[in-house]
Every structure is written in structure tokens, then in C-alpha cells.
Amino acid sequence: MASRSSALSITSKGQITLKKDLLNHLGIEPGDKVDVVMAPGGKLLVTPARVKKPMSALLNLLPPYAGPPVTDEQIEAGIARGAVEEYLAGLPEKPSRKKSAA
């Protein structure tokens, strides 16, 4: 995309208003938040602010577990098995030994 510049006026309160084409470019709407970073050379970097969701929002990412109850020991054993399998999968294969005919 070609670089474009846009001159904005500063109000008496030190505020600027982003023009509609700039809002569209950032993918934001009136009322959304932006992050402003002071960059070298007296420049500002403006990016859409990331929405911070509470950790509880992660609970709805996975469907509820419908299987039988699992103990902590069973979970730890499963993790250990997976770690061993992953480790073994990363090892180079041993050269096969050919039996010599005697």
C-alpha cells in the first residue's frame, strides 16, 4: 500500500481528530481506543489498542469435558507420557545392525 500523509489540526485542548479514511485504515471506529508510542525523530506511532479480556473469557474457549472423572495423578501421568513420546520422536534413528552370516 502506498504511503500517504494527512495533516490534522490540534485543538486548544491538545487533541486531534482522525479522519474517516484513517479510522478505516486502522480498522477502528469512533469510541475505540488507540495506543500511541513516541518514536525517534519526533514521530508518533498510532495503532489500534488491543482489547484486554479477563482470564475468565478463556474458560469458554473449550467445550465442557464430558468424560469420566480424572485424578491429578492420571493427568500428570498423561503429561509425562506425552513428554517422553515427544522426546523420543526427536531423537535420530539408530542405524540398524546387520547380522553377519557366519
PDB file of N, CA and C in Angstrom:
ATOM      1  N   MET A   1       0.840  -1.169   0.000  1.00  0.00           N
ATOM      2  CA  MET A   1       0.000   0.000   0.000  1.00  0.00           C
ATOM      3  C   MET A   1       0.893   1.241   0.000  1.00  0.00           C
ATOM      4  N   ALA A   2       0.536   2.221  -0.785  1.00  0.00           N
ATOM      5  CA  ALA A   2       1.311   3.444  -0.879  1.00  0.00           C
ATOM      6  C   ALA A   2       1.172   4.242   0.416  1.00  0.00           C
ATOM      7  N   SER A   3       2.263   4.910   0.773  1.00  0.00           N
ATOM      8  CA  SER A   3       2.257   5.728   1.977  1.00  0.00           C
ATOM      9  C   SER A   3       1.575   7.054   1.673  1.00  0.00           C
ATOM     10  N   ARG A   4       0.693   7.456   2.577  1.00  0.00           N
ATOM     11  CA  ARG A   4       0.010   8.740   2.431  1.00  0.00           C
ATOM     12  C   ARG A   4       0.161   9.512   3.718  1.00  0.00           C
ATOM     13  N   SER A   5       0.134  10.815   3.611  1.00  0.00           N
ATOM     14  CA  SER A   5       0.165  11.628   4.827  1.00  0.00           C
ATOM     15  C   SER A   5      -1.147  12.394   4.923  1.00  0.00           C
ATOM     16  N   SER A   6      -1.449  12.795   6.136  1.00  0.00           N
ATOM     17  CA  SER A   6      -2.676  13.526   6.365  1.00  0.00           C
ATOM     18  C   SER A   6      -2.389  14.581   7.430  1.00  0.00           C
ATOM     19  N   ALA A   7      -2.669  15.837   7.128  1.00  0.00           N
ATOM     20  CA  ALA A   7      -2.463  16.918   8.096  1.00  0.00           C
ATOM     21  C   ALA A   7      -3.690  17.014   8.996  1.00  0.00           C
ATOM     22  N   LEU A   8      -3.455  17.023  10.299  1.00  0.00           N
ATOM     23  CA  LEU A   8      -4.535  17.119  11.280  1.00  0.00           C
ATOM     24  C   LEU A   8      -4.329  18.363  12.126  1.00  0.00           C
ATOM     25  N   SER A   9      -5.394  19.007  12.504  1.00  0.00           N
ATOM     26  CA  SER A   9      -5.324  20.198  13.358  1.00  0.00           C
ATOM     27  C   SER A   9      -5.363  19.782  14.820  1.00  0.00           C
ATOM     28  N   ILE A  10      -4.672  20.557  15.637  1.00  0.00           N
ATOM     29  CA  ILE A  10      -4.660  20.319  17.077  1.00  0.00           C
ATOM     30  C   ILE A  10      -5.578  21.343  17.727  1.00  0.00           C
ATOM     31  N   THR A  11      -6.486  20.863  18.575  1.00  0.00           N
ATOM     32  CA  THR A  11      -7.422  21.766  19.251  1.00  0.00           C
ATOM     33  C   THR A  11      -6.728  22.493  20.390  1.00  0.00           C
ATOM     34  N   SER A  12      -7.419  23.436  20.985  1.00  0.00           N
ATOM     35  CA  SER A  12      -6.869  24.177  22.121  1.00  0.00           C
ATOM     36  C   SER A  12      -6.640  23.267  23.328  1.00  0.00           C
ATOM     37  N   LYS A  13      -7.309  22.102  23.339  1.00  0.00           N
ATOM     38  CA  LYS A  13      -7.120  21.125  24.418  1.00  0.00           C
ATOM     39  C   LYS A  13      -5.992  20.140  24.097  1.00  0.00           C
ATOM     40  N   GLY A  14      -5.315  20.332  22.944  1.00  0.00           N
ATOM     41  CA  GLY A  14      -4.215  19.447  22.569  1.00  0.00           C
ATOM     42  C   GLY A  14      -4.690  18.139  21.964  1.00  0.00           C
ATOM     43  N   GLN A  15      -5.894  18.116  21.440  1.00  0.00           N
ATOM     44  CA  GLN A  15      -6.453  16.890  20.876  1.00  0.00           C
ATOM     45  C   GLN A  15      -6.446  16.954  19.345  1.00  0.00           C
ATOM     46  N   ILE A  16      -6.455  15.767  18.736  1.00  0.00           N
ATOM     47  CA  ILE A  16      -6.605  15.677  17.289  1.00  0.00           C
ATOM     48  C   ILE A  16      -7.778  14.756  16.985  1.00  0.00           C
ATOM     49  N   THR A  17      -8.357  14.924  15.823  1.00  0.00           N
ATOM     50  CA  THR A  17      -9.430  14.046  15.369  1.00  0.00           C
ATOM     51  C   THR A  17      -8.928  13.325  14.125  1.00  0.00           C
ATOM     52  N   LEU A  18      -8.991  11.996  14.156  1.00  0.00           N
ATOM     53  CA  LEU A  18      -8.566  11.221  12.996  1.00  0.00           C
ATOM     54  C   LEU A  18      -9.678  11.229  11.957  1.00  0.00           C
ATOM     55  N   LYS A  19      -9.298  11.474  10.716  1.00  0.00           N
ATOM     56  CA  LYS A  19     -10.262  11.490   9.620  1.00  0.00           C
ATOM     57  C   LYS A  19     -10.756  10.078   9.348  1.00  0.00           C
ATOM     58  N   LYS A  20     -11.920   9.994   8.733  1.00  0.00           N
ATOM     59  CA  LYS A  20     -12.579   8.708   8.497  1.00  0.00           C
ATOM     60  C   LYS A  20     -11.688   7.731   7.737  1.00  0.00           C
ATOM     61  N   ASP A  21     -10.939   8.198   6.736  1.00  0.00           N
ATOM     62  CA  ASP A  21     -10.075   7.279   5.988  1.00  0.00           C
ATOM     63  C   ASP A  21      -8.973   6.707   6.874  1.00  0.00           C
ATOM     64  N   LEU A  22      -8.508   7.482   7.870  1.00  0.00           N
ATOM     65  CA  LEU A  22      -7.506   6.972   8.809  1.00  0.00           C
ATOM     66  C   LEU A  22      -8.121   5.948   9.755  1.00  0.00           C
ATOM     67  N   LEU A  23      -9.334   6.200  10.204  1.00  0.00           N
ATOM     68  CA  LEU A  23     -10.029   5.228  11.062  1.00  0.00           C
ATOM     69  C   LEU A  23     -10.218   3.911  10.309  1.00  0.00           C
ATOM     70  N   ASN A  24     -10.643   4.015   9.050  1.00  0.00           N
ATOM     71  CA  ASN A  24     -10.840   2.807   8.239  1.00  0.00           C
ATOM     72  C   ASN A  24      -9.535   2.056   8.056  1.00  0.00           C
ATOM     73  N   HIS A  25      -8.446   2.799   7.818  1.00  0.00           N
ATOM     74  CA  HIS A  25      -7.137   2.172   7.626  1.00  0.00           C
ATOM     75  C   HIS A  25      -6.710   1.390   8.874  1.00  0.00           C
ATOM     76  N   LEU A  26      -7.002   1.941  10.045  1.00  0.00           N
ATOM     77  CA  LEU A  26      -6.651   1.269  11.302  1.00  0.00           C
ATOM     78  C   LEU A  26      -7.658   0.195  11.690  1.00  0.00           C
ATOM     79  N   GLY A  27      -8.822   0.184  11.026  1.00  0.00           N
ATOM     80  CA  GLY A  27      -9.853  -0.788  11.374  1.00  0.00           C
ATOM     81  C   GLY A  27     -10.535  -0.465  12.689  1.00  0.00           C
ATOM     82  N   ILE A  28     -10.636   0.806  12.994  1.00  0.00           N
ATOM     83  CA  ILE A  28     -11.270   1.213  14.250  1.00  0.00           C
ATOM     84  C   ILE A  28     -12.461   2.116  13.958  1.00  0.00           C
ATOM     85  N   GLU A  29     -13.288   2.304  14.978  1.00  0.00           N
ATOM     86  CA  GLU A  29     -14.492   3.119  14.877  1.00  0.00           C
ATOM     87  C   GLU A  29     -14.472   4.166  15.985  1.00  0.00           C
ATOM     88  N   PRO A  30     -15.284   5.213  15.851  1.00  0.00           N
ATOM     89  CA  PRO A  30     -15.368   6.197  16.932  1.00  0.00           C
ATOM     90  C   PRO A  30     -15.681   5.501  18.263  1.00  0.00           C
ATOM     91  N   GLY A  31     -14.955   5.882  19.292  1.00  0.00           N
ATOM     92  CA  GLY A  31     -15.130   5.282  20.615  1.00  0.00           C
ATOM     93  C   GLY A  31     -14.091   4.211  20.915  1.00  0.00           C
ATOM     94  N   ASP A  32     -13.469   3.614  19.863  1.00  0.00           N
ATOM     95  CA  ASP A  32     -12.402   2.633  20.082  1.00  0.00           C
ATOM     96  C   ASP A  32     -11.177   3.349  20.639  1.00  0.00           C
ATOM     97  N   LYS A  33     -10.266   2.587  21.187  1.00  0.00           N
ATOM     98  CA  LYS A  33      -9.039   3.149  21.748  1.00  0.00           C
ATOM     99  C   LYS A  33      -7.862   2.863  20.832  1.00  0.00           C
ATOM    100  N   VAL A  34      -6.854   3.740  20.903  1.00  0.00           N
ATOM    101  CA  VAL A  34      -5.613   3.550  20.161  1.00  0.00           C
ATOM    102  C   VAL A  34      -4.447   3.646  21.129  1.00  0.00           C
ATOM    103  N   ASP A  35      -3.353   2.983  20.781  1.00  0.00           N
ATOM    104  CA  ASP A  35      -2.097   3.118  21.514  1.00  0.00           C
ATOM    105  C   ASP A  35      -1.226   4.087  20.735  1.00  0.00           C
ATOM    106  N   VAL A  36      -0.589   5.006  21.435  1.00  0.00           N
ATOM    107  CA  VAL A  36       0.305   5.970  20.804  1.00  0.00           C
ATOM    108  C   VAL A  36       1.681   5.796  21.437  1.00  0.00           C
ATOM    109  N   VAL A  37       2.686   5.553  20.589  1.00  0.00           N
ATOM    110  CA  VAL A  37       4.052   5.341  21.048  1.00  0.00           C
ATOM    111  C   VAL A  37       4.918   6.467  20.497  1.00  0.00           C
ATOM    112  N   MET A  38       5.747   7.068  21.358  1.00  0.00           N
ATOM    113  CA  MET A  38       6.686   8.086  20.899  1.00  0.00           C
ATOM    114  C   MET A  38       7.856   7.394  20.217  1.00  0.00           C
ATOM    115  N   ALA A  39       8.040   7.679  18.931  1.00  0.00           N
ATOM    116  CA  ALA A  39       9.103   7.077  18.128  1.00  0.00           C
ATOM    117  C   ALA A  39      10.231   8.086  17.951  1.00  0.00           C
ATOM    118  N   PRO A  40      11.417   7.614  17.564  1.00  0.00           N
ATOM    119  CA  PRO A  40      12.533   8.536  17.337  1.00  0.00           C
ATOM    120  C   PRO A  40      12.196   9.568  16.258  1.00  0.00           C
ATOM    121  N   GLY A  41      12.871  10.682  16.305  1.00  0.00           N
ATOM    122  CA  GLY A  41      12.700  11.708  15.295  1.00  0.00           C
ATOM    123  C   GLY A  41      11.444  12.540  15.475  1.00  0.00           C
ATOM    124  N   GLY A  42      10.888  12.580  16.675  1.00  0.00           N
ATOM    125  CA  GLY A  42       9.700  13.384  16.916  1.00  0.00           C
ATOM    126  C   GLY A  42       8.450  12.834  16.256  1.00  0.00           C
ATOM    127  N   LYS A  43       8.403  11.528  16.032  1.00  0.00           N
ATOM    128  CA  LYS A  43       7.242  10.900  15.386  1.00  0.00           C
ATOM    129  C   LYS A  43       6.419  10.135  16.411  1.00  0.00           C
ATOM    130  N   LEU A  44       5.164   9.921  16.064  1.00  0.00           N
ATOM    131  CA  LEU A  44       4.257   9.120  16.887  1.00  0.00           C
ATOM    132  C   LEU A  44       3.796   7.926  16.074  1.00  0.00           C
ATOM    133  N   LEU A  45       3.685   6.788  16.715  1.00  0.00           N
ATOM    134  CA  LEU A  45       3.174   5.572  16.084  1.00  0.00           C
ATOM    135  C   LEU A  45       1.801   5.300  16.696  1.00  0.00           C
ATOM    136  N   VAL A  46       0.774   5.273  15.855  1.00  0.00           N
ATOM    137  CA  VAL A  46      -0.602   5.077  16.318  1.00  0.00           C
ATOM    138  C   VAL A  46      -1.084   3.718  15.837  1.00  0.00           C
ATOM    139  N   THR A  47      -1.509   2.871  16.764  1.00  0.00           N
ATOM    140  CA  THR A  47      -2.032   1.543  16.421  1.00  0.00           C
ATOM    141  C   THR A  47      -3.304   1.282  17.222  1.00  0.00           C
ATOM    142  N   PRO A  48      -4.192   0.423  16.708  1.00  0.00           N
ATOM    143  CA  PRO A  48      -5.387   0.084  17.487  1.00  0.00           C
ATOM    144  C   PRO A  48      -4.978  -0.566  18.810  1.00  0.00           C
ATOM    145  N   ALA A  49      -5.642  -0.189  19.884  1.00  0.00           N
ATOM    146  CA  ALA A  49      -5.354  -0.777  21.195  1.00  0.00           C
ATOM    147  C   ALA A  49      -5.886  -2.201  21.225  1.00  0.00           C
ATOM    148  N   ARG A  50      -5.134  -3.074  21.825  1.00  0.00           N
ATOM    149  CA  ARG A  50      -5.590  -4.455  21.981  1.00  0.00           C
ATOM    150  C   ARG A  50      -6.591  -4.513  23.115  1.00  0.00           C
ATOM    151  N   VAL A  51      -7.665  -5.217  22.878  1.00  0.00           N
ATOM    152  CA  VAL A  51      -8.680  -5.369  23.910  1.00  0.00           C
ATOM    153  C   VAL A  51      -8.185  -6.406  24.909  1.00  0.00           C
ATOM    154  N   LYS A  52      -8.160  -6.030  26.149  1.00  0.00           N
ATOM    155  CA  LYS A  52      -7.714  -6.947  27.200  1.00  0.00           C
ATOM    156  C   LYS A  52      -8.936  -7.633  27.781  1.00  0.00           C
ATOM    157  N   LYS A  53      -8.997  -8.947  27.583  1.00  0.00           N
ATOM    158  CA  LYS A  53     -10.132  -9.709  28.099  1.00  0.00           C
ATOM    159  C   LYS A  53      -9.743 -10.353  29.423  1.00  0.00           C
ATOM    160  N   PRO A  54     -10.702 -10.521  30.299  1.00  0.00           N
ATOM    161  CA  PRO A  54     -10.385 -11.181  31.573  1.00  0.00           C
ATOM    162  C   PRO A  54     -10.034 -12.656  31.339  1.00  0.00           C
ATOM    163  N   MET A  55      -9.237 -13.206  32.225  1.00  0.00           N
ATOM    164  CA  MET A  55      -8.839 -14.610  32.112  1.00  0.00           C
ATOM    165  C   MET A  55     -10.054 -15.536  32.076  1.00  0.00           C
ATOM    166  N   SER A  56     -11.142 -15.129  32.707  1.00  0.00           N
ATOM    167  CA  SER A  56     -12.334 -15.972  32.720  1.00  0.00           C
ATOM    168  C   SER A  56     -12.884 -16.186  31.311  1.00  0.00           C
ATOM    169  N   ALA A  57     -12.552 -15.296  30.359  1.00  0.00           N
ATOM    170  CA  ALA A  57     -13.018 -15.466  28.983  1.00  0.00           C
ATOM    171  C   ALA A  57     -12.407 -16.704  28.344  1.00  0.00           C
ATOM    172  N   LEU A  58     -11.255 -17.156  28.848  1.00  0.00           N
ATOM    173  CA  LEU A  58     -10.613 -18.358  28.308  1.00  0.00           C
ATOM    174  C   LEU A  58     -11.416 -19.621  28.617  1.00  0.00           C
ATOM    175  N   LEU A  59     -12.206 -19.590  29.669  1.00  0.00           N
ATOM    176  CA  LEU A  59     -12.966 -20.778  30.060  1.00  0.00           C
ATOM    177  C   LEU A  59     -13.949 -21.208  28.987  1.00  0.00           C
ATOM    178  N   ASN A  60     -14.417 -20.286  28.182  1.00  0.00           N
ATOM    179  CA  ASN A  60     -15.417 -20.603  27.167  1.00  0.00           C
ATOM    180  C   ASN A  60     -14.802 -21.026  25.843  1.00  0.00           C
ATOM    181  N   LEU A  61     -13.481 -21.116  25.753  1.00  0.00           N
ATOM    182  CA  LEU A  61     -12.830 -21.493  24.501  1.00  0.00           C
ATOM    183  C   LEU A  61     -12.971 -22.983  24.211  1.00  0.00           C
ATOM    184  N   LEU A  62     -13.005 -23.791  25.241  1.00  0.00           N
ATOM    185  CA  LEU A  62     -13.090 -25.239  25.063  1.00  0.00           C
ATOM    186  C   LEU A  62     -14.469 -25.739  25.475  1.00  0.00           C
ATOM    187  N   PRO A  63     -14.935 -26.803  24.795  1.00  0.00           N
ATOM    188  CA  PRO A  63     -16.223 -27.355  25.222  1.00  0.00           C
ATOM    189  C   PRO A  63     -16.065 -28.016  26.589  1.00  0.00           C
ATOM    190  N   PRO A  64     -17.135 -28.141  27.336  1.00  0.00           N
ATOM    191  CA  PRO A  64     -17.035 -28.783  28.650  1.00  0.00           C
ATOM    192  C   PRO A  64     -16.598 -30.241  28.510  1.00  0.00           C
ATOM    193  N   TYR A  65     -15.804 -30.714  29.465  1.00  0.00           N
ATOM    194  CA  TYR A  65     -15.331 -32.099  29.469  1.00  0.00           C
ATOM    195  C   TYR A  65     -16.497 -33.007  29.845  1.00  0.00           C
ATOM    196  N   ALA A  66     -16.761 -34.015  28.997  1.00  0.00           N
ATOM    197  CA  ALA A  66     -17.906 -34.900  29.234  1.00  0.00           C
ATOM    198  C   ALA A  66     -17.475 -36.317  29.581  1.00  0.00           C
ATOM    199  N   GLY A  67     -16.172 -36.545  29.767  1.00  0.00           N
ATOM    200  CA  GLY A  67     -15.687 -37.891  30.045  1.00  0.00           C
ATOM    201  C   GLY A  67     -15.755 -38.220  31.523  1.00  0.00           C
ATOM    202  N   PRO A  68     -15.195 -39.376  31.887  1.00  0.00           N
ATOM    203  CA  PRO A  68     -15.191 -39.781  33.300  1.00  0.00           C
ATOM    204  C   PRO A  68     -14.253 -38.887  34.110  1.00  0.00           C
ATOM    205  N   PRO A  69     -14.444 -38.857  35.433  1.00  0.00           N
ATOM    206  CA  PRO A  69     -13.551 -38.059  36.265  1.00  0.00           C
ATOM    207  C   PRO A  69     -12.104 -38.521  36.123  1.00  0.00           C
ATOM    208  N   VAL A  70     -11.176 -37.573  36.166  1.00  0.00           N
ATOM    209  CA  VAL A  70      -9.752 -37.876  36.034  1.00  0.00           C
ATOM    210  C   VAL A  70      -9.035 -37.313  37.245  1.00  0.00           C
ATOM    211  N   THR A  71      -8.135 -38.116  37.826  1.00  0.00           N
ATOM    212  CA  THR A  71      -7.388 -37.664  39.006  1.00  0.00           C
ATOM    213  C   THR A  71      -6.175 -36.844  38.574  1.00  0.00           C
ATOM    214  N   ASP A  72      -5.612 -36.117  39.524  1.00  0.00           N
ATOM    215  CA  ASP A  72      -4.382 -35.361  39.254  1.00  0.00           C
ATOM    216  C   ASP A  72      -3.257 -36.304  38.830  1.00  0.00           C
ATOM    217  N   GLU A  73      -3.200 -37.473  39.450  1.00  0.00           N
ATOM    218  CA  GLU A  73      -2.152 -38.442  39.123  1.00  0.00           C
ATOM    219  C   GLU A  73      -2.287 -38.918  37.672  1.00  0.00           C
ATOM    220  N   GLN A  74      -3.515 -39.137  37.222  1.00  0.00           N
ATOM    221  CA  GLN A  74      -3.730 -39.566  35.838  1.00  0.00           C
ATOM    222  C   GLN A  74      -3.339 -38.449  34.856  1.00  0.00           C
ATOM    223  N   ILE A  75      -3.642 -37.224  35.205  1.00  0.00           N
ATOM    224  CA  ILE A  75      -3.269 -36.088  34.358  1.00  0.00           C
ATOM    225  C   ILE A  75      -1.747 -35.991  34.277  1.00  0.00           C
ATOM    226  N   GLU A  76      -1.070 -36.084  35.421  1.00  0.00           N
ATOM    227  CA  GLU A  76       0.394 -35.990  35.443  1.00  0.00           C
ATOM    228  C   GLU A  76       1.028 -37.140  34.668  1.00  0.00           C
ATOM    229  N   ALA A  77       0.467 -38.338  34.779  1.00  0.00           N
ATOM    230  CA  ALA A  77       0.999 -39.482  34.037  1.00  0.00           C
ATOM    231  C   ALA A  77       0.825 -39.269  32.527  1.00  0.00           C
ATOM    232  N   GLY A  78      -0.294 -38.730  32.112  1.00  0.00           N
ATOM    233  CA  GLY A  78      -0.526 -38.446  30.699  1.00  0.00           C
ATOM    234  C   GLY A  78       0.443 -37.403  30.165  1.00  0.00           C
ATOM    235  N   ILE A  79       0.708 -36.376  30.967  1.00  0.00           N
ATOM    236  CA  ILE A  79       1.676 -35.348  30.566  1.00  0.00           C
ATOM    237  C   ILE A  79       3.060 -35.971  30.438  1.00  0.00           C
ATOM    238  N   ALA A  80       3.433 -36.810  31.390  1.00  0.00           N
ATOM    239  CA  ALA A  80       4.747 -37.461  31.348  1.00  0.00           C
ATOM    240  C   ALA A  80       4.870 -38.355  30.115  1.00  0.00           C
ATOM    241  N   ARG A  81       3.819 -39.140  29.802  1.00  0.00           N
ATOM    242  CA  ARG A  81       3.851 -39.994  28.606  1.00  0.00           C
ATOM    243  C   ARG A  81       4.037 -39.159  27.351  1.00  0.00           C
ATOM    244  N   GLY A  82       3.291 -38.060  27.266  1.00  0.00           N
ATOM    245  CA  GLY A  82       3.406 -37.190  26.104  1.00  0.00           C
ATOM    246  C   GLY A  82       4.795 -36.586  25.974  1.00  0.00           C
ATOM    247  N   ALA A  83       5.391 -36.194  27.110  1.00  0.00           N
ATOM    248  CA  ALA A  83       6.734 -35.619  27.085  1.00  0.00           C
ATOM    249  C   ALA A  83       7.755 -36.652  26.617  1.00  0.00           C
ATOM    250  N   VAL A  84       7.632 -37.894  27.092  1.00  0.00           N
ATOM    251  CA  VAL A  84       8.553 -38.951  26.676  1.00  0.00           C
ATOM    252  C   VAL A  84       8.389 -39.236  25.185  1.00  0.00           C
ATOM    253  N   GLU A  85       7.149 -39.325  24.717  1.00  0.00           N
ATOM    254  CA  GLU A  85       6.905 -39.580  23.288  1.00  0.00           C
ATOM    255  C   GLU A  85       7.494 -38.466  22.432  1.00  0.00           C
ATOM    256  N   GLU A  86       7.321 -37.219  22.857  1.00  0.00           N
ATOM    257  CA  GLU A  86       7.853 -36.087  22.096  1.00  0.00           C
ATOM    258  C   GLU A  86       9.380 -36.121  22.089  1.00  0.00           C
ATOM    259  N   TYR A  87       9.971 -36.460  23.232  1.00  0.00           N
ATOM    260  CA  TYR A  87      11.432 -36.551  23.317  1.00  0.00           C
ATOM    261  C   TYR A  87      11.952 -37.648  22.404  1.00  0.00           C
ATOM    262  N   LEU A  88      11.333 -38.824  22.478  1.00  0.00           N
ATOM    263  CA  LEU A  88      11.789 -39.945  21.656  1.00  0.00           C
ATOM    264  C   LEU A  88      11.607 -39.663  20.170  1.00  0.00           C
ATOM    265  N   ALA A  89      10.560 -38.962  19.807  1.00  0.00           N
ATOM    266  CA  ALA A  89      10.322 -38.643  18.400  1.00  0.00           C
ATOM    267  C   ALA A  89      11.401 -37.709  17.849  1.00  0.00           C
ATOM    268  N   GLY A  90      12.047 -36.940  18.722  1.00  0.00           N
ATOM    269  CA  GLY A  90      13.079 -36.007  18.283  1.00  0.00           C
ATOM    270  C   GLY A  90      14.465 -36.611  18.193  1.00  0.00           C
ATOM    271  N   LEU A  91      14.624 -37.837  18.676  1.00  0.00           N
ATOM    272  CA  LEU A  91      15.933 -38.488  18.615  1.00  0.00           C
ATOM    273  C   LEU A  91      16.187 -39.040  17.221  1.00  0.00           C
ATOM    274  N   PRO A  92      17.459 -39.012  16.782  1.00  0.00           N
ATOM    275  CA  PRO A  92      17.751 -39.631  15.482  1.00  0.00           C
ATOM    276  C   PRO A  92      17.579 -41.141  15.578  1.00  0.00           C
ATOM    277  N   GLU A  93      17.206 -41.715  14.451  1.00  0.00           N
ATOM    278  CA  GLU A  93      17.033 -43.172  14.455  1.00  0.00           C
ATOM    279  C   GLU A  93      18.378 -43.856  14.534  1.00  0.00           C
ATOM    280  N   LYS A  94      18.427 -44.967  15.263  1.00  0.00           N
ATOM    281  CA  LYS A  94      19.665 -45.741  15.380  1.00  0.00           C
ATOM    282  C   LYS A  94      19.868 -46.502  14.086  1.00  0.00           C
ATOM    283  N   PRO A  95      21.108 -46.584  13.624  1.00  0.00           N
ATOM    284  CA  PRO A  95      21.340 -47.397  12.424  1.00  0.00           C
ATOM    285  C   PRO A  95      21.048 -48.861  12.741  1.00  0.00           C
ATOM    286  N   SER A  96      20.434 -49.542  11.797  1.00  0.00           N
ATOM    287  CA  SER A  96      20.100 -50.949  12.058  1.00  0.00           C
ATOM    288  C   SER A  96      21.366 -51.788  11.955  1.00  0.00           C
ATOM    289  N   ARG A  97      21.449 -52.774  12.816  1.00  0.00           N
ATOM    290  CA  ARG A  97      22.624 -53.667  12.811  1.00  0.00           C
ATOM    291  C   ARG A  97      22.326 -54.857  11.919  1.00  0.00           C
ATOM    292  N   LYS A  98      23.194 -55.081  11.013  1.00  0.00           N
ATOM    293  CA  LYS A  98      23.030 -56.236  10.133  1.00  0.00           C
ATOM    294  C   LYS A  98      23.724 -57.414  10.749  1.00  0.00           C
ATOM    295  N   LYS A  99      23.032 -58.530  10.766  1.00  0.00           N
ATOM    296  CA  LYS A  99      23.632 -59.736  11.310  1.00  0.00           C
ATOM    297  C   LYS A  99      24.553 -60.320  10.244  1.00  0.00           C
ATOM    298  N   SER A 100      25.767 -60.609  10.637  1.00  0.00           N
ATOM    299  CA  SER A 100      26.707 -61.169   9.677  1.00  0.00           C
ATOM    300  C   SER A 100      26.472 -62.677   9.577  1.00  0.00           C
ATOM    301  N   ALA A 101      26.620 -63.165   8.370  1.00  0.00           N
ATOM    302  CA  ALA A 101      26.460 -64.611   8.156  1.00  0.00           C
ATOM    303  C   ALA A 101      27.733 -65.293   8.580  1.00  0.00           C
ATOM    304  N   ALA A 102      27.629 -66.247   9.496  1.00  0.00           N
ATOM    305  CA  ALA A 102      28.830 -66.927   9.998  1.00  0.00           C
ATOM    306  C   ALA A 102      28.962 -68.296   9.437  1.00  0.00           C
TER     307      ALA A 102
END
